[in-house]
Amino acid sequence: MTGKLAVVLLSGGLDSTTVAAMARAEGWRILALTIDYNQRHRIELDHAVRVANALAVERHIVLPLDLTGFGGSALTADIDVPKAKAGAPVGPGIPVTYVPARNTIFLSVALGWAEAAGARDLFIGVNALDFSGYPDCRPEFIAAFEAMANTATKAGVEGAAFRVHTPLMTMDKAGIIAAAQAVGAPLHLTWSCYDPSPQGRPCGQCDSCRLRAKGFAEAGVADPAQSPST
Ligand code: ZN
């Protein structure tokens, strides 16, 4: 148990919820940060609130930072989210659901809160294996961001090194689900779909839905968020 403060980026999805639960299990006091970037799947913001409550975080901020003014992504502009049949593999290449510089923007905001709050640790649920090909999910990016953070901040130049924790970096989706279960992450409260129906149901066909389904299938676990009882 560290009892120290850490800022955890919490989207309300499976990966960030698992990371937050892992941090809690390690004894971190969690400052949960959710960015309301006016994403197409705004429903995930409600899920983030429920996850933050379930994990009894120290504080949760949902920060409005509308990225639709920039557009450039299927998640922030009027561009269709690519779909494929349920079970079809997620293809190579950087998809149109990539949001320009999103993790750089999010981590920078998290860094600002961390420095203000006296925290030196950031957690983010990036993953270099079962991911959608986003360049800002790779270890090289995280190392570069850490170096930048320690150059850019008063705390950094005064010797208190910032660290970006990426406990999911080398896990596949099935491994993430197993890790989530080991720490009692509230996966039943999570949301993954990029393009929910007007009734608020997951589409089952976007990259995020298919990666989620693949993970639960490979972990041999039923998805608790999809069960009729929830
Ligand atoms: Zn979907």
PDB file of C-alpha atoms and ligand atoms in Angstrom:
ATOM      1  CA  MET A   1       0.000   0.000   0.000  1.00  0.00           C
ATOM      2  CA  THR A   2       1.485   3.315  -1.011  1.00  0.00           C
ATOM      3  CA  GLY A   3      -1.232   5.692   0.196  1.00  0.00           C
ATOM      4  CA  LYS A   4       0.109   8.139  -2.383  1.00  0.00           C
ATOM      5  CA  LEU A   5      -1.978  10.128  -4.824  1.00  0.00           C
ATOM      6  CA  ALA A   6      -2.085   9.179  -8.471  1.00  0.00           C
ATOM      7  CA  VAL A   7      -4.038  10.629 -11.372  1.00  0.00           C
ATOM      8  CA  VAL A   8      -5.787   7.891 -13.327  1.00  0.00           C
ATOM      9  CA  LEU A   9      -7.249   8.597 -16.763  1.00  0.00           C
ATOM     10  CA  LEU A  10     -10.663   6.961 -16.656  1.00  0.00           C
ATOM     11  CA  SER A  11     -12.764   6.776 -19.814  1.00  0.00           C
ATOM     12  CA  GLY A  12     -15.367   4.375 -18.493  1.00  0.00           C
ATOM     13  CA  GLY A  13     -14.057   1.627 -20.774  1.00  0.00           C
ATOM     14  CA  LEU A  14     -12.733  -1.770 -19.910  1.00  0.00           C
ATOM     15  CA  ASP A  15      -9.019  -0.936 -19.999  1.00  0.00           C
ATOM     16  CA  SER A  16      -9.056   2.256 -17.945  1.00  0.00           C
ATOM     17  CA  THR A  17     -11.427   0.690 -15.398  1.00  0.00           C
ATOM     18  CA  THR A  18      -9.034  -2.221 -15.011  1.00  0.00           C
ATOM     19  CA  VAL A  19      -6.104   0.161 -14.560  1.00  0.00           C
ATOM     20  CA  ALA A  20      -7.994   2.152 -11.922  1.00  0.00           C
ATOM     21  CA  ALA A  21      -8.886  -1.033 -10.028  1.00  0.00           C
ATOM     22  CA  MET A  22      -5.261  -2.225 -10.228  1.00  0.00           C
ATOM     23  CA  ALA A  23      -4.054   1.113  -8.845  1.00  0.00           C
ATOM     24  CA  ARG A  24      -6.568   0.910  -6.035  1.00  0.00           C
ATOM     25  CA  ALA A  25      -5.465  -2.656  -5.237  1.00  0.00           C
ATOM     26  CA  GLU A  26      -1.878  -1.389  -4.986  1.00  0.00           C
ATOM     27  CA  GLY A  27      -3.031   1.167  -2.432  1.00  0.00           C
ATOM     28  CA  TRP A  28      -2.934   4.329  -4.523  1.00  0.00           C
ATOM     29  CA  ARG A  29      -5.347   7.124  -3.623  1.00  0.00           C
ATOM     30  CA  ILE A  30      -6.996   7.850  -6.928  1.00  0.00           C
ATOM     31  CA  LEU A  31      -7.715  11.156  -8.605  1.00  0.00           C
ATOM     32  CA  ALA A  32      -9.830   9.997 -11.537  1.00  0.00           C
ATOM     33  CA  LEU A  33      -9.822  12.180 -14.646  1.00  0.00           C
ATOM     34  CA  THR A  34     -12.383  11.774 -17.413  1.00  0.00           C
ATOM     35  CA  ILE A  35     -12.218  14.011 -20.474  1.00  0.00           C
ATOM     36  CA  ASP A  36     -15.521  14.982 -22.014  1.00  0.00           C
ATOM     37  CA  TYR A  37     -14.216  15.627 -25.518  1.00  0.00           C
ATOM     38  CA  ASN A  38     -17.744  15.576 -26.922  1.00  0.00           C
ATOM     39  CA  GLN A  39     -17.071  12.093 -28.174  1.00  0.00           C
ATOM     40  CA  ARG A  40     -19.628  10.324 -30.315  1.00  0.00           C
ATOM     41  CA  HIS A  41     -19.987   7.686 -27.582  1.00  0.00           C
ATOM     42  CA  ARG A  42     -20.755  10.183 -24.812  1.00  0.00           C
ATOM     43  CA  ILE A  43     -22.536   7.389 -23.000  1.00  0.00           C
ATOM     44  CA  GLU A  44     -19.095   6.328 -21.722  1.00  0.00           C
ATOM     45  CA  LEU A  45     -19.028   9.420 -19.499  1.00  0.00           C
ATOM     46  CA  ASP A  46     -21.925   8.049 -17.429  1.00  0.00           C
ATOM     47  CA  HIS A  47     -20.074   4.791 -17.128  1.00  0.00           C
ATOM     48  CA  ALA A  48     -16.953   6.597 -15.953  1.00  0.00           C
ATOM     49  CA  VAL A  49     -18.966   8.228 -13.174  1.00  0.00           C
ATOM     50  CA  ARG A  50     -20.354   4.862 -12.088  1.00  0.00           C
ATOM     51  CA  VAL A  51     -16.912   3.251 -12.150  1.00  0.00           C
ATOM     52  CA  ALA A  52     -15.386   6.112 -10.165  1.00  0.00           C
ATOM     53  CA  ASN A  53     -18.115   5.725  -7.545  1.00  0.00           C
ATOM     54  CA  ALA A  54     -17.704   1.954  -7.406  1.00  0.00           C
ATOM     55  CA  LEU A  55     -13.967   2.335  -6.844  1.00  0.00           C
ATOM     56  CA  ALA A  56     -14.496   5.014  -4.188  1.00  0.00           C
ATOM     57  CA  VAL A  57     -11.924   7.307  -5.757  1.00  0.00           C
ATOM     58  CA  GLU A  58     -10.646  10.280  -3.781  1.00  0.00           C
ATOM     59  CA  ARG A  59     -11.939  12.700  -6.386  1.00  0.00           C
ATOM     60  CA  HIS A  60     -13.371  12.465  -9.905  1.00  0.00           C
ATOM     61  CA  ILE A  61     -13.258  15.304 -12.411  1.00  0.00           C
ATOM     62  CA  VAL A  62     -15.110  15.129 -15.717  1.00  0.00           C
ATOM     63  CA  LEU A  63     -13.334  17.844 -17.645  1.00  0.00           C
ATOM     64  CA  PRO A  64     -15.037  19.404 -20.675  1.00  0.00           C
ATOM     65  CA  LEU A  65     -12.547  19.681 -23.538  1.00  0.00           C
ATOM     66  CA  ASP A  66     -14.500  19.654 -26.763  1.00  0.00           C
ATOM     67  CA  LEU A  67     -12.362  18.252 -29.579  1.00  0.00           C
ATOM     68  CA  THR A  68     -15.124  18.301 -32.182  1.00  0.00           C
ATOM     69  CA  GLY A  69     -13.951  21.794 -33.178  1.00  0.00           C
ATOM     70  CA  PHE A  70     -10.850  20.060 -34.543  1.00  0.00           C
ATOM     71  CA  GLY A  71     -12.669  17.000 -35.900  1.00  0.00           C
ATOM     72  CA  GLY A  72     -10.442  14.679 -37.898  1.00  0.00           C
ATOM     73  CA  SER A  73     -11.751  11.463 -36.357  1.00  0.00           C
ATOM     74  CA  ALA A  74     -14.790   9.247 -36.604  1.00  0.00           C
ATOM     75  CA  LEU A  75     -15.225   9.853 -32.871  1.00  0.00           C
ATOM     76  CA  THR A  76     -15.264  13.668 -33.132  1.00  0.00           C
ATOM     77  CA  ALA A  77     -16.609  14.444 -36.602  1.00  0.00           C
ATOM     78  CA  ASP A  78     -19.395  13.375 -38.897  1.00  0.00           C
ATOM     79  CA  ILE A  79     -17.447  10.396 -40.228  1.00  0.00           C
ATOM     80  CA  ASP A  80     -18.886   6.885 -40.064  1.00  0.00           C
ATOM     81  CA  VAL A  81     -17.345   4.493 -37.552  1.00  0.00           C
ATOM     82  CA  PRO A  82     -15.994   1.514 -39.541  1.00  0.00           C
ATOM     83  CA  LYS A  83     -17.926  -1.693 -38.955  1.00  0.00           C
ATOM     84  CA  ALA A  84     -17.232  -5.325 -39.636  1.00  0.00           C
ATOM     85  CA  LYS A  85     -19.036  -8.517 -38.864  1.00  0.00           C
ATOM     86  CA  ALA A  86     -18.906  -9.545 -35.223  1.00  0.00           C
ATOM     87  CA  GLY A  87     -15.902 -11.823 -34.818  1.00  0.00           C
ATOM     88  CA  ALA A  88     -13.978 -10.356 -37.752  1.00  0.00           C
ATOM     89  CA  PRO A  89     -10.403  -9.469 -36.804  1.00  0.00           C
ATOM     90  CA  VAL A  90      -9.381  -5.845 -36.301  1.00  0.00           C
ATOM     91  CA  GLY A  91      -7.295  -4.874 -39.297  1.00  0.00           C
ATOM     92  CA  PRO A  92      -3.810  -3.333 -39.392  1.00  0.00           C
ATOM     93  CA  GLY A  93      -3.129   0.358 -39.925  1.00  0.00           C
ATOM     94  CA  ILE A  94      -4.273   3.441 -38.070  1.00  0.00           C
ATOM     95  CA  PRO A  95      -8.070   3.587 -38.288  1.00  0.00           C
ATOM     96  CA  VAL A  96     -10.294   6.627 -38.694  1.00  0.00           C
ATOM     97  CA  THR A  97     -11.335   6.292 -35.031  1.00  0.00           C
ATOM     98  CA  TYR A  98      -7.869   7.618 -34.130  1.00  0.00           C
ATOM     99  CA  VAL A  99      -8.400  10.997 -32.453  1.00  0.00           C
ATOM    100  CA  PRO A 100      -5.518  13.345 -33.382  1.00  0.00           C
ATOM    101  CA  ALA A 101      -3.000  13.487 -30.510  1.00  0.00           C
ATOM    102  CA  ARG A 102      -5.628  12.325 -28.005  1.00  0.00           C
ATOM    103  CA  ASN A 103      -3.388  10.598 -25.491  1.00  0.00           C
ATOM    104  CA  THR A 104      -0.876  13.452 -25.621  1.00  0.00           C
ATOM    105  CA  ILE A 105      -3.692  15.887 -24.874  1.00  0.00           C
ATOM    106  CA  PHE A 106      -5.179  13.705 -22.129  1.00  0.00           C
ATOM    107  CA  LEU A 107      -1.859  12.967 -20.424  1.00  0.00           C
ATOM    108  CA  SER A 108      -0.942  16.655 -20.552  1.00  0.00           C
ATOM    109  CA  VAL A 109      -4.168  17.542 -18.767  1.00  0.00           C
ATOM    110  CA  ALA A 110      -3.551  14.730 -16.260  1.00  0.00           C
ATOM    111  CA  LEU A 111      -0.028  16.070 -15.704  1.00  0.00           C
ATOM    112  CA  GLY A 112      -1.445  19.490 -14.901  1.00  0.00           C
ATOM    113  CA  TRP A 113      -3.759  18.065 -12.263  1.00  0.00           C
ATOM    114  CA  ALA A 114      -1.011  15.828 -10.880  1.00  0.00           C
ATOM    115  CA  GLU A 115       1.440  18.668 -10.425  1.00  0.00           C
ATOM    116  CA  ALA A 116      -1.224  20.854  -8.813  1.00  0.00           C
ATOM    117  CA  ALA A 117      -2.309  18.072  -6.456  1.00  0.00           C
ATOM    118  CA  GLY A 118       1.215  17.023  -5.494  1.00  0.00           C
ATOM    119  CA  ALA A 119       0.893  13.686  -7.304  1.00  0.00           C
ATOM    120  CA  ARG A 120       3.838  12.352  -9.301  1.00  0.00           C
ATOM    121  CA  ASP A 121       2.216   9.297 -10.779  1.00  0.00           C
ATOM    122  CA  LEU A 122      -0.115   9.005 -13.750  1.00  0.00           C
ATOM    123  CA  PHE A 123      -1.922   5.853 -14.844  1.00  0.00           C
ATOM    124  CA  ILE A 124      -3.234   5.239 -18.352  1.00  0.00           C
ATOM    125  CA  GLY A 125      -4.742   2.108 -19.864  1.00  0.00           C
ATOM    126  CA  VAL A 126      -2.774   2.006 -23.091  1.00  0.00           C
ATOM    127  CA  ASN A 127      -1.934  -1.305 -24.606  1.00  0.00           C
ATOM    128  CA  ALA A 128       0.468  -2.120 -27.418  1.00  0.00           C
ATOM    129  CA  LEU A 129      -0.885  -5.559 -28.341  1.00  0.00           C
ATOM    130  CA  ASP A 130      -4.644  -5.837 -28.726  1.00  0.00           C
ATOM    131  CA  PHE A 131      -5.062  -2.233 -29.702  1.00  0.00           C
ATOM    132  CA  SER A 132      -6.344  -0.483 -32.762  1.00  0.00           C
ATOM    133  CA  GLY A 133      -3.002   0.654 -34.179  1.00  0.00           C
ATOM    134  CA  TYR A 134      -2.895   4.006 -32.408  1.00  0.00           C
ATOM    135  CA  PRO A 135       0.654   5.427 -32.246  1.00  0.00           C
ATOM    136  CA  ASP A 136       0.010   7.068 -28.877  1.00  0.00           C
ATOM    137  CA  CYS A 137      -0.509   3.659 -27.271  1.00  0.00           C
ATOM    138  CA  ARG A 138       3.119   2.537 -27.715  1.00  0.00           C
ATOM    139  CA  PRO A 139       5.901   2.344 -25.088  1.00  0.00           C
ATOM    140  CA  GLU A 140       8.035   4.809 -27.096  1.00  0.00           C
ATOM    141  CA  PHE A 141       5.301   7.395 -26.726  1.00  0.00           C
ATOM    142  CA  ILE A 142       5.001   6.857 -22.973  1.00  0.00           C
ATOM    143  CA  ALA A 143       8.785   7.147 -22.479  1.00  0.00           C
ATOM    144  CA  ALA A 144       8.839  10.348 -24.534  1.00  0.00           C
ATOM    145  CA  PHE A 145       5.952  11.790 -22.536  1.00  0.00           C
ATOM    146  CA  GLU A 146       7.690  11.022 -19.219  1.00  0.00           C
ATOM    147  CA  ALA A 147      10.826  12.783 -20.430  1.00  0.00           C
ATOM    148  CA  MET A 148       8.751  15.755 -21.532  1.00  0.00           C
ATOM    149  CA  ALA A 149       6.877  15.873 -18.203  1.00  0.00           C
ATOM    150  CA  ASN A 150      10.102  16.016 -16.247  1.00  0.00           C
ATOM    151  CA  THR A 151      11.437  18.788 -18.468  1.00  0.00           C
ATOM    152  CA  ALA A 152       8.224  20.770 -18.563  1.00  0.00           C
ATOM    153  CA  THR A 153       7.204  21.066 -14.929  1.00  0.00           C
ATOM    154  CA  LYS A 154       8.393  22.839 -11.805  1.00  0.00           C
ATOM    155  CA  ALA A 155       8.128  19.547  -9.921  1.00  0.00           C
ATOM    156  CA  GLY A 156      10.143  17.784 -12.610  1.00  0.00           C
ATOM    157  CA  VAL A 157      13.043  20.213 -12.712  1.00  0.00           C
ATOM    158  CA  GLU A 158      13.121  20.283  -8.906  1.00  0.00           C
ATOM    159  CA  GLY A 159      13.816  16.573  -8.966  1.00  0.00           C
ATOM    160  CA  ALA A 160      10.474  14.909  -8.300  1.00  0.00           C
ATOM    161  CA  ALA A 161      10.240  12.625 -11.274  1.00  0.00           C
ATOM    162  CA  PHE A 162       6.886  11.950 -12.849  1.00  0.00           C
ATOM    163  CA  ARG A 163       6.095   8.411 -13.786  1.00  0.00           C
ATOM    164  CA  VAL A 164       3.487   7.205 -16.265  1.00  0.00           C
ATOM    165  CA  HIS A 165       2.226   3.763 -15.257  1.00  0.00           C
ATOM    166  CA  THR A 166       0.960   1.538 -18.067  1.00  0.00           C
ATOM    167  CA  PRO A 167       0.188  -1.788 -16.387  1.00  0.00           C
ATOM    168  CA  LEU A 168      -1.682  -3.103 -19.442  1.00  0.00           C
ATOM    169  CA  MET A 169       1.020  -2.276 -21.987  1.00  0.00           C
ATOM    170  CA  THR A 170       2.078  -5.837 -22.763  1.00  0.00           C
ATOM    171  CA  MET A 171      -1.201  -7.646 -22.031  1.00  0.00           C
ATOM    172  CA  ASP A 172      -3.618  -8.957 -24.592  1.00  0.00           C
ATOM    173  CA  LYS A 173      -7.335  -8.344 -24.056  1.00  0.00           C
ATOM    174  CA  ALA A 174      -7.831 -11.749 -22.421  1.00  0.00           C
ATOM    175  CA  GLY A 175      -4.954 -10.985 -20.049  1.00  0.00           C
ATOM    176  CA  ILE A 176      -6.524  -7.632 -19.217  1.00  0.00           C
ATOM    177  CA  ILE A 177      -9.806  -9.322 -18.340  1.00  0.00           C
ATOM    178  CA  ALA A 178      -7.994 -11.828 -16.130  1.00  0.00           C
ATOM    179  CA  ALA A 179      -6.136  -8.964 -14.410  1.00  0.00           C
ATOM    180  CA  ALA A 180      -9.430  -7.121 -13.971  1.00  0.00           C
ATOM    181  CA  GLN A 181     -10.998 -10.109 -12.291  1.00  0.00           C
ATOM    182  CA  ALA A 182      -7.988 -10.530  -9.997  1.00  0.00           C
ATOM    183  CA  VAL A 183      -8.506  -7.046  -8.563  1.00  0.00           C
ATOM    184  CA  GLY A 184     -12.319  -7.041  -8.657  1.00  0.00           C
ATOM    185  CA  ALA A 185     -12.618  -4.353 -11.333  1.00  0.00           C
ATOM    186  CA  PRO A 186     -16.283  -3.429 -11.921  1.00  0.00           C
ATOM    187  CA  LEU A 187     -16.358  -4.556 -15.550  1.00  0.00           C
ATOM    188  CA  HIS A 188     -20.162  -4.718 -15.452  1.00  0.00           C
ATOM    189  CA  LEU A 189     -20.154  -0.901 -15.332  1.00  0.00           C
ATOM    190  CA  THR A 190     -17.855  -0.389 -18.322  1.00  0.00           C
ATOM    191  CA  TRP A 191     -18.658   0.785 -21.845  1.00  0.00           C
ATOM    192  CA  SER A 192     -16.638   0.111 -25.007  1.00  0.00           C
ATOM    193  CA  CYS A 193     -18.718   0.774 -28.130  1.00  0.00           C
ATOM    194  CA  TYR A 194     -17.757   3.735 -30.312  1.00  0.00           C
ATOM    195  CA  ASP A 195     -21.135   3.930 -32.016  1.00  0.00           C
ATOM    196  CA  PRO A 196     -24.025   3.047 -29.715  1.00  0.00           C
ATOM    197  CA  SER A 197     -27.572   2.791 -31.001  1.00  0.00           C
ATOM    198  CA  PRO A 198     -30.036   5.571 -30.136  1.00  0.00           C
ATOM    199  CA  GLN A 199     -31.335   3.176 -27.484  1.00  0.00           C
ATOM    200  CA  GLY A 200     -27.864   3.079 -25.918  1.00  0.00           C
ATOM    201  CA  ARG A 201     -26.909  -0.433 -26.965  1.00  0.00           C
ATOM    202  CA  PRO A 202     -23.433  -1.424 -28.195  1.00  0.00           C
ATOM    203  CA  CYS A 203     -23.256  -1.947 -31.978  1.00  0.00           C
ATOM    204  CA  GLY A 204     -21.237  -5.163 -31.766  1.00  0.00           C
ATOM    205  CA  GLN A 205     -19.410  -4.331 -34.999  1.00  0.00           C
ATOM    206  CA  CYS A 206     -16.964  -1.476 -34.350  1.00  0.00           C
ATOM    207  CA  ASP A 207     -13.290  -2.201 -33.551  1.00  0.00           C
ATOM    208  CA  SER A 208     -13.866  -1.534 -29.883  1.00  0.00           C
ATOM    209  CA  CYS A 209     -16.870  -3.874 -29.610  1.00  0.00           C
ATOM    210  CA  ARG A 210     -15.002  -6.605 -31.483  1.00  0.00           C
ATOM    211  CA  LEU A 211     -11.840  -6.286 -29.378  1.00  0.00           C
ATOM    212  CA  ARG A 212     -13.963  -6.473 -26.242  1.00  0.00           C
ATOM    213  CA  ALA A 213     -15.847  -9.558 -27.439  1.00  0.00           C
ATOM    214  CA  LYS A 214     -12.594 -11.233 -28.502  1.00  0.00           C
ATOM    215  CA  GLY A 215     -11.097 -10.584 -25.079  1.00  0.00           C
ATOM    216  CA  PHE A 216     -13.988 -12.061 -23.151  1.00  0.00           C
ATOM    217  CA  ALA A 217     -14.144 -15.034 -25.516  1.00  0.00           C
ATOM    218  CA  GLU A 218     -10.411 -15.716 -25.154  1.00  0.00           C
ATOM    219  CA  ALA A 219     -10.588 -15.282 -21.389  1.00  0.00           C
ATOM    220  CA  GLY A 220     -13.485 -17.761 -21.301  1.00  0.00           C
ATOM    221  CA  VAL A 221     -15.587 -15.268 -19.363  1.00  0.00           C
ATOM    222  CA  ALA A 222     -19.081 -13.935 -20.106  1.00  0.00           C
ATOM    223  CA  ASP A 223     -19.204 -10.161 -20.552  1.00  0.00           C
ATOM    224  CA  PRO A 224     -21.017  -8.919 -17.425  1.00  0.00           C
ATOM    225  CA  ALA A 225     -22.036  -5.671 -19.138  1.00  0.00           C
ATOM    226  CA  GLN A 226     -23.913  -7.583 -21.826  1.00  0.00           C
ATOM    227  CA  SER A 227     -25.900  -9.867 -19.533  1.00  0.00           C
ATOM    228  CA  PRO A 228     -29.692  -9.391 -19.532  1.00  0.00           C
ATOM    229  CA  SER A 229     -29.663  -8.712 -15.803  1.00  0.00           C
ATOM    230  CA  THR A 230     -27.758  -5.440 -16.122  1.00  0.00           C
TER     231      THR A 230
HETATM  232 ZN    ZN B   1     -19.552  -0.853 -31.214  1.00  0.00          ZN
END
